[in-house]
């Protein structure tokens, strides 16, 4: 892995590999609007959502498989 | 074929092996899973890894918990799983069961497991722009679902 830091202005873009283009659309205060052009098989997720699901899956997998009493309320 | 899983040894027919081509977030290297049903756990089923005997996820039909649940599959998801008909789909949500406190179990309504029963391709779909979260309290959702049901009954009389 490598870390590359580059500066871009609104309206400018850069390529990731041959197929993914990332364009800075708009900069407003501390928010940046980004447009990504990529093939369908390239998955794009907001990092914090993906990370949240990773953590939740790992927590869910620590379950005790012998005791599911009371998990789904029956009354 | 017999697999060693978190639920012990499980017999799985080859045509029941679910393929997660991109793994499951957190378990990116695991591709092969199976859905295992144990009568005593009904309505909860298990998504067990056939490659790592430490990994099994308790799953449930989300509509049993959240009666008005809705799910948006992107074009990307539909192409990836080669979905031709909605009737081929099985949708499951993962439960997070706290060790000492099963009454506080939560359900992941944001990122359900979607299985295409036609070809056994499966993935955990991460919904963008969804009203749902990773953790919804199961007991609250069931309470809410019951009140929706009751209101709809009185409404039709």
Tab-separated table of C-alpha atoms in Angstrom:
chain	number	residue	atom	x	y	z
A	1	UNK	CA	0.000	0.000	0.000
A	2	UNK	CA	1.109	3.550	-0.572
A	3	UNK	CA	-0.240	6.928	0.390
A	4	UNK	CA	-0.316	9.671	-2.181
A	5	UNK	CA	-1.278	13.217	-1.333
A	6	UNK	CA	-2.274	15.499	-4.197
A	7	UNK	CA	-4.029	18.858	-4.394
A	8	UNK	CA	-7.006	19.395	-6.657
A	9	UNK	CA	-9.261	22.371	-7.331
A	10	UNK	CA	-13.001	22.223	-7.929
A	11	UNK	CA	-13.628	20.933	-11.441
A	12	UNK	CA	-10.363	18.980	-11.535
A	13	UNK	CA	-10.145	15.228	-11.347
A	14	UNK	CA	-7.801	12.287	-11.032
A	15	UNK	CA	-7.756	8.670	-12.115
A	16	UNK	CA	-7.460	5.598	-9.912
A	17	UNK	CA	-6.113	2.887	-12.178
A	18	UNK	CA	-7.478	2.945	-15.728
A	19	UNK	CA	-11.153	2.800	-14.956
A	20	UNK	CA	-11.990	4.966	-11.989
A	21	UNK	CA	-12.149	8.747	-12.287
A	22	UNK	CA	-12.700	10.921	-9.250
A	23	UNK	CA	-13.752	14.505	-9.842
A	24	UNK	CA	-13.972	17.277	-7.284
A	25	UNK	CA	-17.322	18.891	-8.069
A	26	UNK	CA	-17.700	21.513	-5.397
A	27	UNK	CA	-15.925	22.742	-2.288
A	28	UNK	CA	-17.997	24.467	0.356
A	29	UNK	CA	-16.544	25.176	3.782
A	30	UNK	CA	-15.485	21.811	5.197
A	31	UNK	CA	-17.550	19.757	2.748
A	32	UNK	CA	-16.392	18.433	-0.596
A	33	UNK	CA	-18.745	17.071	-3.264
A	34	UNK	CA	-17.124	14.316	-5.246
A	35	UNK	CA	-18.230	12.599	-8.452
A	36	UNK	CA	-16.935	9.104	-9.089
A	37	UNK	CA	-17.076	7.417	-12.487
A	38	UNK	CA	-16.388	3.712	-12.142
A	39	UNK	CA	-17.438	0.358	-13.599
A	40	UNK	CA	-20.367	-1.292	-11.789
A	41	UNK	CA	-18.208	-3.970	-10.205
A	42	UNK	CA	-16.187	-1.366	-8.329
A	43	UNK	CA	-17.989	-0.937	-5.009
A	44	UNK	CA	-18.023	2.497	-3.467
A	45	UNK	CA	-18.967	2.888	0.176
A	46	UNK	CA	-18.686	5.683	2.663
A	47	UNK	CA	-15.815	4.427	4.843
A	48	UNK	CA	-17.607	4.921	8.159
A	49	UNK	CA	-20.693	2.946	7.068
A	50	UNK	CA	-18.615	0.068	5.754
A	51	UNK	CA	-16.489	0.053	8.896
A	52	UNK	CA	-19.607	0.079	11.090
A	53	UNK	CA	-20.921	-3.030	9.297
A	54	UNK	CA	-17.566	-4.801	9.618
A	55	UNK	CA	-17.633	-4.205	13.382
A	56	UNK	CA	-21.258	-5.288	13.702
A	57	UNK	CA	-20.676	-8.517	11.764
A	58	UNK	CA	-17.694	-9.360	13.953
A	59	UNK	CA	-19.730	-8.706	17.094
A	60	UNK	CA	-22.668	-10.773	15.789
A	61	UNK	CA	-20.315	-13.697	15.053
A	62	UNK	CA	-19.264	-13.902	18.705
A	63	UNK	CA	-22.690	-15.303	19.571
A	64	UNK	CA	-23.133	-18.280	21.887
A	65	UNK	CA	-24.756	-20.785	19.522
A	66	UNK	CA	-26.340	-22.793	22.312
A	67	UNK	CA	-28.520	-20.159	23.854
A	68	UNK	CA	-31.077	-18.261	21.817
A	69	UNK	CA	-33.774	-18.134	24.483
A	70	UNK	CA	-35.467	-14.766	24.742
A	71	UNK	CA	-33.875	-13.364	21.585
A	72	UNK	CA	-37.208	-13.022	19.780
A	73	UNK	CA	-39.983	-12.106	22.268
A	74	UNK	CA	-42.701	-14.712	21.840
A	75	UNK	CA	-45.718	-13.163	23.601
B	1	UNK	CA	-20.456	-33.265	2.145
B	2	UNK	CA	-19.812	-32.871	5.859
B	3	UNK	CA	-18.357	-29.601	7.071
B	4	UNK	CA	-17.009	-28.640	10.467
B	5	UNK	CA	-18.852	-25.513	11.521
B	6	UNK	CA	-19.550	-23.465	14.597
B	7	UNK	CA	-22.725	-25.548	14.989
B	8	UNK	CA	-20.721	-28.762	14.864
B	9	UNK	CA	-20.574	-31.123	11.903
B	10	UNK	CA	-23.132	-30.183	9.310
B	11	UNK	CA	-24.134	-32.039	6.154
B	12	UNK	CA	-24.475	-29.678	3.230
B	13	UNK	CA	-25.367	-30.679	-0.317
B	14	UNK	CA	-23.234	-28.978	-2.946
B	15	UNK	CA	-26.334	-27.307	-4.397
B	16	UNK	CA	-26.994	-25.674	-1.024
B	17	UNK	CA	-23.619	-23.984	-0.740
B	18	UNK	CA	-24.053	-20.214	-0.865
B	19	UNK	CA	-21.327	-18.270	-2.633
B	20	UNK	CA	-20.427	-14.805	-1.394
B	21	UNK	CA	-18.064	-13.822	-4.202
B	22	UNK	CA	-16.773	-10.806	-2.319
B	23	UNK	CA	-17.000	-12.262	1.160
B	24	UNK	CA	-18.920	-10.554	3.929
B	25	UNK	CA	-17.593	-7.284	5.427
B	26	UNK	CA	-15.309	-8.325	8.279
B	27	UNK	CA	-14.885	-11.777	6.743
B	28	UNK	CA	-13.646	-10.852	3.301
B	29	UNK	CA	-11.795	-14.083	2.682
B	30	UNK	CA	-14.748	-16.363	3.388
B	31	UNK	CA	-16.720	-17.274	0.274
B	32	UNK	CA	-18.710	-20.396	1.112
B	33	UNK	CA	-21.568	-20.369	3.573
B	34	UNK	CA	-24.682	-22.434	4.199
B	35	UNK	CA	-28.003	-21.633	5.781
B	36	UNK	CA	-28.596	-24.052	8.635
B	37	UNK	CA	-31.936	-24.505	10.376
B	38	UNK	CA	-32.263	-26.002	13.849
B	39	UNK	CA	-35.809	-26.570	14.995
B	40	UNK	CA	-35.039	-25.370	18.518
B	41	UNK	CA	-33.873	-21.974	17.202
B	42	UNK	CA	-36.911	-21.240	15.024
B	43	UNK	CA	-37.437	-18.577	13.609
B	44	UNK	CA	-33.702	-17.888	13.784
B	45	UNK	CA	-31.466	-19.603	11.254
B	46	UNK	CA	-27.697	-19.727	10.973
B	47	UNK	CA	-25.469	-18.500	8.217
B	48	UNK	CA	-22.461	-20.714	8.849
B	49	UNK	CA	-19.074	-20.435	7.216
B	50	UNK	CA	-17.973	-23.677	5.553
B	51	UNK	CA	-14.368	-22.479	5.585
B	52	UNK	CA	-13.922	-21.170	9.133
B	53	UNK	CA	-15.516	-23.181	11.889
B	54	UNK	CA	-15.485	-20.218	14.255
B	55	UNK	CA	-17.834	-18.132	12.141
B	56	UNK	CA	-21.634	-18.385	12.235
B	57	UNK	CA	-24.134	-15.541	12.112
B	58	UNK	CA	-27.671	-15.783	13.501
B	59	UNK	CA	-30.147	-14.508	10.900
B	60	UNK	CA	-33.874	-13.984	10.687
B	61	UNK	CA	-36.488	-12.956	8.136
B	62	UNK	CA	-36.548	-9.167	8.716
B	63	UNK	CA	-40.314	-8.929	8.091
B	64	UNK	CA	-40.933	-11.126	11.136
B	65	UNK	CA	-39.410	-8.365	13.235
B	66	UNK	CA	-40.169	-5.241	11.216
B	67	UNK	CA	-43.457	-5.724	9.397
B	68	UNK	CA	-43.081	-2.655	7.169
B	69	UNK	CA	-39.444	-3.271	6.276
B	70	UNK	CA	-38.394	-2.183	2.829
B	71	UNK	CA	-35.260	-2.859	0.886
B	72	UNK	CA	-33.725	-1.167	-2.123
B	73	UNK	CA	-31.484	-3.246	-4.317
B	74	UNK	CA	-29.209	-1.239	-6.561
B	75	UNK	CA	-28.646	-2.055	-10.227
B	76	UNK	CA	-25.199	-3.137	-9.131
B	77	UNK	CA	-26.603	-5.667	-6.614
B	78	UNK	CA	-29.077	-7.031	-9.170
B	79	UNK	CA	-26.334	-7.523	-11.765
B	80	UNK	CA	-23.894	-9.007	-9.298
B	81	UNK	CA	-26.356	-11.644	-8.072
B	82	UNK	CA	-27.832	-12.054	-11.586
B	83	UNK	CA	-31.333	-11.574	-10.212
B	84	UNK	CA	-34.086	-12.260	-12.731
B	85	UNK	CA	-37.097	-12.398	-10.475
B	86	UNK	CA	-37.922	-11.095	-7.038
B	87	UNK	CA	-39.450	-14.486	-6.226
B	88	UNK	CA	-35.978	-16.072	-6.379
B	89	UNK	CA	-34.766	-13.983	-3.468
B	90	UNK	CA	-34.321	-14.829	0.146
B	91	UNK	CA	-33.662	-11.879	2.438
B	92	UNK	CA	-32.220	-12.279	5.927
B	93	UNK	CA	-31.039	-9.870	8.586
B	94	UNK	CA	-28.196	-10.519	10.992
B	95	UNK	CA	-28.925	-10.467	14.715
B	96	UNK	CA	-26.472	-9.213	17.311
B	97	UNK	CA	-27.216	-11.066	20.532
B	98	UNK	CA	-25.575	-9.643	23.676
B	99	UNK	CA	-24.034	-12.483	25.690
B	100	UNK	CA	-25.712	-11.895	29.044
B	101	UNK	CA	-28.766	-10.090	27.771
B	102	UNK	CA	-30.663	-11.717	24.872
B	103	UNK	CA	-33.629	-9.394	25.483
B	104	UNK	CA	-31.486	-6.546	24.122
B	105	UNK	CA	-30.835	-8.286	20.795
B	106	UNK	CA	-30.513	-5.962	17.818
B	107	UNK	CA	-31.192	-6.541	14.142
B	108	UNK	CA	-29.169	-5.099	11.270
B	109	UNK	CA	-31.770	-3.628	8.927
B	110	UNK	CA	-29.256	-1.475	7.035
B	111	UNK	CA	-27.242	-4.319	5.557
B	112	UNK	CA	-29.320	-7.451	4.903
B	113	UNK	CA	-28.076	-10.717	3.422
B	114	UNK	CA	-29.599	-11.229	-0.033
B	115	UNK	CA	-29.553	-14.721	-1.551
B	116	UNK	CA	-30.527	-15.566	-5.123
B	117	UNK	CA	-31.965	-19.070	-4.681
B	118	UNK	CA	-31.714	-19.679	-8.447
B	119	UNK	CA	-27.912	-19.658	-8.490
B	120	UNK	CA	-26.982	-19.524	-4.761
B	121	UNK	CA	-25.110	-16.265	-5.210
B	122	UNK	CA	-25.341	-14.138	-2.112
B	123	UNK	CA	-24.077	-10.883	-0.670
B	124	UNK	CA	-24.544	-8.558	2.238
B	125	UNK	CA	-26.130	-5.545	0.618
B	126	UNK	CA	-25.110	-2.182	2.003
B	127	UNK	CA	-28.002	0.155	1.363
B	128	UNK	CA	-27.144	3.753	0.583
B	129	UNK	CA	-29.654	6.444	1.499
B	130	UNK	CA	-31.507	4.040	3.766
B	131	UNK	CA	-33.690	5.005	6.726
B	132	UNK	CA	-32.372	1.975	8.601
B	133	UNK	CA	-29.460	1.493	10.959
B	134	UNK	CA	-27.074	-1.302	11.855
B	135	UNK	CA	-28.789	-1.740	15.223
B	136	UNK	CA	-32.537	-1.765	15.837
B	137	UNK	CA	-33.773	-3.271	19.103
B	138	UNK	CA	-35.728	-6.408	18.191
B	139	UNK	CA	-38.209	-6.031	21.061
B	140	UNK	CA	-39.039	-2.438	20.033
B	141	UNK	CA	-39.482	-3.358	16.363
B	142	UNK	CA	-41.787	-6.247	17.277
B	143	UNK	CA	-43.832	-3.984	19.526
B	144	UNK	CA	-44.103	-1.419	16.737
B	145	UNK	CA	-45.043	-4.120	14.205
B	146	UNK	CA	-47.792	-5.430	16.489
B	147	UNK	CA	-49.314	-1.989	16.878
B	148	UNK	CA	-49.255	-1.512	13.088
B	149	UNK	CA	-51.093	-4.848	12.733
B	150	UNK	CA	-53.668	-3.926	15.367
B	151	UNK	CA	-54.286	-0.509	13.853
B	152	UNK	CA	-54.777	-2.007	10.425
B	153	UNK	CA	-57.371	-4.420	11.877
B	154	UNK	CA	-59.420	-1.711	13.570
B	155	UNK	CA	-59.096	0.390	10.423
B	156	UNK	CA	-60.716	-2.264	8.252
B	157	UNK	CA	-63.701	-2.880	10.523
